[in-house]
Amino acid sequence: MSNNYFHATKKLVRQYFDQLDHSSSSKSHVPLAVPPYGWEEVCEALDSMLSMKTTMGDKVRKFEESFAKYIGTKYAVMVNSGSSANLLALSVLSNSSFGNDRIKKGDEVITPAVTWATTVYPIVNVGAKPVFVDVDRQTYNIDADKIELAITKKTKAIMPVHLLGFPSDMKKIKRIAGKYGLHVIEDSCEAHGAEYFGKKVGSIGDIGTFSFFASHHITTMEGGMLVTSNKKIYELGKALRAFGWVRDLADKQQYKKKYPSIDSRFLFINIGYNLRPTEIQGAFGIHQIQKLNSLIKIRVENAKYWKMRLSAYSKYIMLPPDFAGFKNVYMTYPITVNENKFFDKDDLVRDLERHGIETRPVMAGNMVRQPVMTHIDHKVSGELVNSQYIMKNSFLIGNHQAINDRKRKYVADIIIRFLDKKTKSD
């Protein structure tokens, strides 16, 4: 296709997106998520497809560099999903070349009970055992005060999850990890741009992971990222991402000299996977990262508005807290129904859905209660009282760039109308 045709196509794509205004749709339909990309991402991806350069290349590397700089780490390794980022993180820390400090088969990794399945599965995939700890009822994150009780001689890592964009208490977690010599893997898949006392989540532990699924703060359709400031983790991560070959490694020349009889393009020095992203995902990423702060701002403003309108009903519903030093980026907006005699969570959820406001559970709820756990060797530390409470009484509504003033007011109005009607005799 000639440049003239490509420029004409770009113009048409831009015109299409200019008239595609999700926020102008009916105020009575509030979806959980609307992918936050526009014409720039589509045209950049189209450029990759038309140039026939679609496998991992320059655009992926450019996005990796930009994302690492944004998070505040030295390195970033892009993969094909956030789930793969978690798998890569655990695989690096359990790889035989990582040394005596590695996670071995039968070792334990502490993680919160309220989480998503793909935080847990990679722990199992590398032969380790997940140990579930209860969460804080307000933040939905791991209760850092209960972590130390879960530590045994087999504990090798703590894997906190910054659930829904709210940072975990990393000072306490790092202190415990330092005391017992444990790795810290930050599952930041839902927390792009969240901060803990001025530091971006993902940059505080040994490894951070992120997801770029369509419902997240930024998207590459599917995609994920491992971030770290540890060069050993970075180099091993690059090798394991792509078959264990040497192509992307800083010291690949040494391997070429050591194995001169093997074609260096196909020289494998470790086990590995094919977790590579495409240039199309990289094309999305280099534009999405430029939009991230503005997308976060919209979510934060929505959350402030809902808290302002709904805080008068704190007797009946619990809203996300505001803690000094914790910057919440609100991937969604969670609501917990306090147990009362007038209504329960299901009553409120049904009313919202009836009015076109989509809802969903808080991730997988109490993961220990999921049927899949019958297939997984795991441990539970203490009573998961809060995790079970959240599974029973909490839910999420959408919070994204397509929710404008009119839609967020509609959401608040519907909730308030329901609460007033149900509690009028109180």
PDB file of C-alpha atoms in Angstrom, residues 67 70-71 161-168 186-195 200-202 209-211 216-217 292 296 327-331:
ATOM      1  CA  PHE A  67       6.996   1.938  30.973  1.00  0.00           C
ATOM      2  CA  TYR A  70       7.184   5.702  34.267  1.00  0.00           C
ATOM      3  CA  ILE A  71       7.188   3.074  37.023  1.00  0.00           C
ATOM      4  CA  VAL A 161      -1.727  -7.859  45.201  1.00  0.00           C
ATOM      5  CA  HIS A 162      -2.504  -4.156  44.854  1.00  0.00           C
ATOM      6  CA  LEU A 163      -6.134  -5.043  44.332  1.00  0.00           C
ATOM      7  CA  LEU A 164      -8.338  -2.721  42.269  1.00  0.00           C
ATOM      8  CA  GLY A 165      -5.616  -0.038  42.256  1.00  0.00           C
ATOM      9  CA  PHE A 166      -5.175   0.422  46.022  1.00  0.00           C
ATOM     10  CA  PRO A 167      -1.548  -0.020  47.212  1.00  0.00           C
ATOM     11  CA  SER A 168      -0.749  -2.679  49.763  1.00  0.00           C
ATOM     12  CA  GLU A 186       4.193  -7.104  43.591  1.00  0.00           C
ATOM     13  CA  ASP A 187       1.160  -8.114  41.573  1.00  0.00           C
ATOM     14  CA  SER A 188       0.332  -4.647  40.265  1.00  0.00           C
ATOM     15  CA  CYS A 189      -1.801  -5.864  37.374  1.00  0.00           C
ATOM     16  CA  GLU A 190      -4.692  -3.593  38.435  1.00  0.00           C
ATOM     17  CA  ALA A 191      -2.650  -0.687  39.777  1.00  0.00           C
ATOM     18  CA  HIS A 192      -0.924   1.204  36.961  1.00  0.00           C
ATOM     19  CA  GLY A 193       0.279   4.501  38.426  1.00  0.00           C
ATOM     20  CA  ALA A 194      -0.752   3.768  42.020  1.00  0.00           C
ATOM     21  CA  GLU A 195       1.713   5.130  44.562  1.00  0.00           C
ATOM     22  CA  LYS A 200       4.974   3.723  42.080  1.00  0.00           C
ATOM     23  CA  VAL A 201       3.773   0.252  42.978  1.00  0.00           C
ATOM     24  CA  GLY A 202       5.734  -2.369  41.101  1.00  0.00           C
ATOM     25  CA  THR A 209       3.908  -7.269  37.281  1.00  0.00           C
ATOM     26  CA  PHE A 210       1.258  -5.460  35.242  1.00  0.00           C
ATOM     27  CA  SER A 211      -1.596  -6.372  32.912  1.00  0.00           C
ATOM     28  CA  HIS A 216      -7.396  -1.994  32.755  1.00  0.00           C
ATOM     29  CA  HIS A 217      -6.083   1.564  32.997  1.00  0.00           C
ATOM     30  CA  LEU A 292      -2.099   6.966  31.442  1.00  0.00           C
ATOM     31  CA  ILE A 296      -6.115   7.896  36.007  1.00  0.00           C
ATOM     32  CA  LYS A 327      -2.574   6.866  45.963  1.00  0.00           C
ATOM     33  CA  ASN A 328      -5.487   4.738  44.769  1.00  0.00           C
ATOM     34  CA  VAL A 329      -5.989   4.616  40.985  1.00  0.00           C
ATOM     35  CA  TYR A 330      -9.415   2.906  41.139  1.00  0.00           C
ATOM     36  CA  MET A 331      -9.418   0.276  38.409  1.00  0.00           C
TER      37      MET A 331
END
